[in-house]
């Protein structure tokens, strides 16, 4: 991945989140407070603006800047979680204009670890982890098997989407949805859904 | 949706501009989005900062002033403030004696305040956090994010605020705040859902003869849906839930709180039932407060909070407060 691809990834993610903002908000209305799309759209719009204002020169800087911007613009649980994921992944990348697929996999692992530490969520808790973890597994497997960037990113996107859909029958154990107890069952998790959009954006530009 | 707004995206900033215009005794930073006492920082005084999503007014901005908070950070509607904002407010009130963050137990609030506390510590400011989690409607913390912070937040802000105003040290102010929280329990009912300006429609649909029991303050549905019953029965159920969850051997401070869309006549009717039921159960009421203090936009509903109060808590409760939303003795 080079710096142009990283920027395109963030721009594509912003586009998909803007297009699906209403759907994310509706999913959040069912089990949360109905602002996930609004908040994430505000954050990613700011990410695109920040990347245009002073274009970073490394992939690492793109992800760190995107994460920092999300953290300082989104609020709620999404801001710290998505912000931490991207910032930590960015900081884990080697410097330089280009990073190898294995570097990206390792960096995204660091991001997932940081998210799990901050939010305390495990797979199956009906959170963004339920899309992020399987996407990363699929990405790692595809890279190990020698898939090209496009194929590996496509595998990750599909795994994230399947992971998001698999949250429907789960009972939420973290976040605001957890207060609904059994009533959270039957609704797709908005955080897992937006995470799937971010991996879909990576596949679209790879 | 019918609301007095200009643009759903600008509600918080424009409301802050209104607060600034209405209250010259406060200073409002519209860019960083925080409200602070005009005389902050006060050298040697422990600073109290609270915050959370907007839509709970007068919580928290309405409780900034002598005797209560030094600063409040209103996030977007029902969305916690961001770390930069909390850090800016913390720096604005730090008088060298440290700062107490009063945080309601909601995942986003906890994370953003935690990040802000780390940033403030890096800048040499001592921060103690008081986490408020009084909502007894949430029963099993291993299956949830833990009990939510609701009505007791007001009691913590009042009592810890008085302790800070009279010169309490950082650890003492935090300790009395935590003690108030530990001895408080709350339970809420919603008759209707609230409407956020961004969503433009109520957060949930509710048939005319049904209510949500055990709601929080973010328009989310509650633990269960019930048939509407006479107020007396609802009050009994709510009080029994609180009394079962926590011990109340001593006198209590009672808060009968409206969620934004319930008129005072109903809240006073409810208080009458509360007073009678507590008397029947042998619980003495030391102090009481009735009104809309911790709201959920225009949600019709009410919450009950009981705090088992020590003499020290009652003394601090009675201490002067001079804020837009709560004012006595000063």
mmCIF file of C-alpha atoms in Angstrom, chain A residues 14-204:
data_model
loop_
_atom_site.group_PDB
_atom_site.id
_atom_site.type_symbol
_atom_site.label_atom_id
_atom_site.label_comp_id
_atom_site.label_asym_id
_atom_site.label_seq_id
_atom_site.Cartn_x
_atom_site.Cartn_y
_atom_site.Cartn_z
ATOM 1 C CA UNK A 14 -16.045 8.552 3.867
ATOM 2 C CA UNK A 15 -18.086 8.122 0.677
ATOM 3 C CA UNK A 16 -19.615 4.812 1.733
ATOM 4 C CA UNK A 17 -20.408 6.092 5.214
ATOM 5 C CA UNK A 18 -22.037 9.228 3.802
ATOM 6 C CA UNK A 19 -24.121 7.120 1.412
ATOM 7 C CA UNK A 20 -25.173 4.752 4.208
ATOM 8 C CA UNK A 21 -25.449 7.311 7.018
ATOM 9 C CA UNK A 22 -29.232 6.989 7.197
ATOM 10 C CA UNK A 23 -29.088 3.198 7.308
ATOM 11 C CA UNK A 24 -26.486 3.294 10.102
ATOM 12 C CA UNK A 25 -28.618 5.740 12.041
ATOM 13 C CA UNK A 26 -31.689 3.547 11.604
ATOM 14 C CA UNK A 27 -29.797 0.489 12.854
ATOM 15 C CA UNK A 28 -28.679 2.557 15.832
ATOM 16 C CA UNK A 29 -32.228 3.758 16.500
ATOM 17 C CA UNK A 30 -33.316 0.170 17.023
ATOM 18 C CA UNK A 31 -30.822 -0.620 19.785
ATOM 19 C CA UNK A 32 -28.975 2.604 20.584
ATOM 20 C CA UNK A 33 -29.763 6.278 20.432
ATOM 21 C CA UNK A 34 -29.945 6.752 16.678
ATOM 22 C CA UNK A 35 -26.943 8.863 15.809
ATOM 23 C CA UNK A 36 -24.229 6.479 14.583
ATOM 24 C CA UNK A 37 -24.536 7.520 10.934
ATOM 25 C CA UNK A 38 -24.713 11.214 11.755
ATOM 26 C CA UNK A 39 -21.668 11.061 14.036
ATOM 27 C CA UNK A 40 -19.460 8.900 11.834
ATOM 28 C CA UNK A 41 -20.365 10.924 8.751
ATOM 29 C CA UNK A 42 -19.342 14.108 10.580
ATOM 30 C CA UNK A 43 -16.045 12.466 11.563
ATOM 31 C CA UNK A 44 -15.119 11.065 8.146
ATOM 32 C CA UNK A 45 -16.058 14.321 6.423
ATOM 33 C CA UNK A 46 -13.530 15.962 8.754
ATOM 34 C CA UNK A 47 -10.977 13.224 7.937
ATOM 35 C CA UNK A 48 -11.222 13.964 4.200
ATOM 36 C CA UNK A 49 -10.869 17.694 4.861
ATOM 37 C CA UNK A 50 -7.860 17.131 7.140
ATOM 38 C CA UNK A 51 -6.104 14.918 4.587
ATOM 39 C CA UNK A 52 -6.656 17.509 1.854
ATOM 40 C CA UNK A 53 -5.544 20.421 3.987
ATOM 41 C CA UNK A 54 -2.101 18.991 4.701
ATOM 42 C CA UNK A 55 -1.550 15.784 2.698
ATOM 43 C CA UNK A 56 0.528 13.242 4.665
ATOM 44 C CA UNK A 57 3.568 11.673 3.026
ATOM 45 C CA UNK A 58 3.388 8.194 4.524
ATOM 46 C CA UNK A 59 0.690 5.569 5.006
ATOM 47 C CA UNK A 60 1.407 5.753 8.707
ATOM 48 C CA UNK A 61 0.667 9.467 8.798
ATOM 49 C CA UNK A 62 -2.579 9.022 6.844
ATOM 50 C CA UNK A 63 -3.944 6.547 9.376
ATOM 51 C CA UNK A 64 -2.717 8.501 12.412
ATOM 52 C CA UNK A 65 -4.230 11.718 11.090
ATOM 53 C CA UNK A 66 -7.508 9.987 10.253
ATOM 54 C CA UNK A 67 -7.651 8.423 13.726
ATOM 55 C CA UNK A 68 -6.813 11.646 15.507
ATOM 56 C CA UNK A 69 -9.465 13.499 13.547
ATOM 57 C CA UNK A 70 -12.133 10.893 14.338
ATOM 58 C CA UNK A 71 -11.207 10.986 18.009
ATOM 59 C CA UNK A 72 -11.528 14.761 18.193
ATOM 60 C CA UNK A 73 -14.707 15.078 16.095
ATOM 61 C CA UNK A 74 -16.992 12.100 16.628
ATOM 62 C CA UNK A 75 -17.544 11.720 20.371
ATOM 63 C CA UNK A 76 -19.634 8.918 21.827
ATOM 64 C CA UNK A 77 -18.078 5.475 21.847
ATOM 65 C CA UNK A 78 -17.387 5.497 18.095
ATOM 66 C CA UNK A 79 -14.917 8.389 18.227
ATOM 67 C CA UNK A 80 -12.491 6.811 20.701
ATOM 68 C CA UNK A 81 -12.881 3.314 19.231
ATOM 69 C CA UNK A 82 -12.458 4.102 15.506
ATOM 70 C CA UNK A 83 -9.921 6.806 16.360
ATOM 71 C CA UNK A 84 -7.863 4.422 18.472
ATOM 72 C CA UNK A 85 -8.012 1.687 15.833
ATOM 73 C CA UNK A 86 -6.642 3.910 13.065
ATOM 74 C CA UNK A 87 -4.144 5.821 15.229
ATOM 75 C CA UNK A 88 -2.702 2.657 16.724
ATOM 76 C CA UNK A 89 -2.522 0.945 13.332
ATOM 77 C CA UNK A 90 -0.825 4.003 11.849
ATOM 78 C CA UNK A 91 1.731 4.181 14.645
ATOM 79 C CA UNK A 92 2.506 0.466 14.229
ATOM 80 C CA UNK A 93 3.417 0.894 10.549
ATOM 81 C CA UNK A 94 7.015 1.375 9.454
ATOM 82 C CA UNK A 95 7.881 4.814 8.101
ATOM 83 C CA UNK A 96 8.123 5.227 4.373
ATOM 84 C CA UNK A 97 5.895 5.929 1.430
ATOM 85 C CA UNK A 98 5.011 2.292 0.911
ATOM 86 C CA UNK A 99 4.162 -0.579 3.278
ATOM 87 C CA UNK A 100 4.069 -4.311 2.614
ATOM 88 C CA UNK A 101 0.815 -6.275 3.029
ATOM 89 C CA UNK A 102 2.260 -8.094 6.041
ATOM 90 C CA UNK A 103 3.033 -4.731 7.675
ATOM 91 C CA UNK A 104 -0.566 -3.643 7.178
ATOM 92 C CA UNK A 105 -1.885 -6.888 8.663
ATOM 93 C CA UNK A 106 0.346 -6.455 11.726
ATOM 94 C CA UNK A 107 -0.691 -2.822 12.101
ATOM 95 C CA UNK A 108 -4.399 -3.653 11.860
ATOM 96 C CA UNK A 109 -3.824 -6.309 14.536
ATOM 97 C CA UNK A 110 -2.352 -3.655 16.802
ATOM 98 C CA UNK A 111 -5.420 -1.510 16.091
ATOM 99 C CA UNK A 112 -7.803 -4.336 16.981
ATOM 100 C CA UNK A 113 -5.913 -5.074 20.195
ATOM 101 C CA UNK A 114 -6.146 -1.402 21.202
ATOM 102 C CA UNK A 115 -9.891 -1.301 20.476
ATOM 103 C CA UNK A 116 -10.494 -4.447 22.508
ATOM 104 C CA UNK A 117 -8.467 -3.026 25.383
ATOM 105 C CA UNK A 118 -10.270 0.328 25.339
ATOM 106 C CA UNK A 119 -13.816 -0.995 24.947
ATOM 107 C CA UNK A 120 -13.370 -4.298 26.719
ATOM 108 C CA UNK A 121 -15.348 -6.103 24.030
ATOM 109 C CA UNK A 122 -14.759 -9.696 22.970
ATOM 110 C CA UNK A 123 -16.036 -11.358 19.798
ATOM 111 C CA UNK A 124 -19.723 -12.150 20.232
ATOM 112 C CA UNK A 125 -20.498 -9.073 22.333
ATOM 113 C CA UNK A 126 -22.323 -7.503 19.347
ATOM 114 C CA UNK A 127 -19.851 -4.700 18.634
ATOM 115 C CA UNK A 128 -17.569 -3.574 15.816
ATOM 116 C CA UNK A 129 -15.125 -6.303 16.923
ATOM 117 C CA UNK A 130 -17.499 -8.835 15.341
ATOM 118 C CA UNK A 131 -16.718 -7.373 11.910
ATOM 119 C CA UNK A 132 -13.136 -6.249 12.506
ATOM 120 C CA UNK A 133 -11.776 -9.568 13.848
ATOM 121 C CA UNK A 134 -13.046 -11.839 11.043
ATOM 122 C CA UNK A 135 -12.010 -9.270 8.414
ATOM 123 C CA UNK A 136 -8.504 -9.267 9.787
ATOM 124 C CA UNK A 137 -8.390 -13.071 9.911
ATOM 125 C CA UNK A 138 -9.462 -13.230 6.269
ATOM 126 C CA UNK A 139 -6.962 -10.560 5.257
ATOM 127 C CA UNK A 140 -4.125 -12.329 7.058
ATOM 128 C CA UNK A 141 -5.022 -15.684 5.544
ATOM 129 C CA UNK A 142 -5.254 -14.261 2.027
ATOM 130 C CA UNK A 143 -1.913 -12.464 2.373
ATOM 131 C CA UNK A 144 -0.264 -15.621 3.734
ATOM 132 C CA UNK A 145 -1.623 -17.595 0.797
ATOM 133 C CA UNK A 146 -0.111 -15.102 -1.606
ATOM 134 C CA UNK A 147 -3.280 -13.323 -2.745
ATOM 135 C CA UNK A 148 -2.799 -9.934 -4.407
ATOM 136 C CA UNK A 149 -3.902 -6.734 -2.668
ATOM 137 C CA UNK A 150 -7.261 -6.689 -4.460
ATOM 138 C CA UNK A 151 -8.083 -10.310 -3.639
ATOM 139 C CA UNK A 152 -6.983 -9.990 -0.029
ATOM 140 C CA UNK A 153 -8.982 -6.811 0.530
ATOM 141 C CA UNK A 154 -12.038 -8.391 -1.104
ATOM 142 C CA UNK A 155 -11.774 -11.387 1.240
ATOM 143 C CA UNK A 156 -11.540 -9.036 4.215
ATOM 144 C CA UNK A 157 -14.562 -7.015 3.090
ATOM 145 C CA UNK A 158 -16.674 -10.131 2.636
ATOM 146 C CA UNK A 159 -15.665 -11.481 6.036
ATOM 147 C CA UNK A 160 -16.512 -8.132 7.659
ATOM 148 C CA UNK A 161 -19.920 -8.069 5.984
ATOM 149 C CA UNK A 162 -20.634 -11.645 7.077
ATOM 150 C CA UNK A 163 -19.469 -10.744 10.582
ATOM 151 C CA UNK A 164 -21.796 -7.744 10.690
ATOM 152 C CA UNK A 165 -24.759 -9.847 9.550
ATOM 153 C CA UNK A 166 -23.884 -12.462 12.157
ATOM 154 C CA UNK A 167 -24.476 -9.895 14.913
ATOM 155 C CA UNK A 168 -28.254 -9.989 14.257
ATOM 156 C CA UNK A 169 -29.082 -12.915 16.589
ATOM 157 C CA UNK A 170 -26.609 -11.841 19.273
ATOM 158 C CA UNK A 171 -27.487 -10.263 22.595
ATOM 159 C CA UNK A 172 -25.472 -7.081 23.157
ATOM 160 C CA UNK A 173 -23.071 -7.142 26.096
ATOM 161 C CA UNK A 174 -21.293 -3.843 25.552
ATOM 162 C CA UNK A 175 -22.331 -0.272 24.830
ATOM 163 C CA UNK A 176 -25.744 1.268 25.050
ATOM 164 C CA UNK A 177 -27.450 -1.659 23.321
ATOM 165 C CA UNK A 178 -26.526 -3.851 26.297
ATOM 166 C CA UNK A 179 -29.154 -2.046 28.389
ATOM 167 C CA UNK A 180 -31.852 -3.606 26.225
ATOM 168 C CA UNK A 181 -30.880 -7.123 27.243
ATOM 169 C CA UNK A 182 -32.901 -9.681 25.262
ATOM 170 C CA UNK A 183 -34.503 -6.871 23.256
ATOM 171 C CA UNK A 184 -31.212 -6.237 21.464
ATOM 172 C CA UNK A 185 -31.573 -9.617 19.736
ATOM 173 C CA UNK A 186 -32.731 -9.471 16.115
ATOM 174 C CA UNK A 187 -31.005 -6.215 15.168
ATOM 175 C CA UNK A 188 -27.740 -5.818 13.253
ATOM 176 C CA UNK A 189 -25.064 -3.951 15.185
ATOM 177 C CA UNK A 190 -24.448 -0.484 13.721
ATOM 178 C CA UNK A 191 -20.752 -0.470 14.683
ATOM 179 C CA UNK A 192 -20.094 -3.798 13.005
ATOM 180 C CA UNK A 193 -21.975 -2.480 9.971
ATOM 181 C CA UNK A 194 -19.869 0.671 9.638
ATOM 182 C CA UNK A 195 -16.691 -1.365 10.163
ATOM 183 C CA UNK A 196 -17.751 -3.543 7.238
ATOM 184 C CA UNK A 197 -18.134 -0.375 5.147
ATOM 185 C CA UNK A 198 -14.554 0.642 5.979
ATOM 186 C CA UNK A 199 -13.216 -2.761 4.851
ATOM 187 C CA UNK A 200 -15.455 -2.579 1.753
ATOM 188 C CA UNK A 201 -13.853 0.794 0.976
ATOM 189 C CA UNK A 202 -10.403 -0.832 1.142
ATOM 190 C CA UNK A 203 -11.529 -3.483 -1.350
ATOM 191 C CA UNK A 204 -13.010 -0.845 -3.654
#
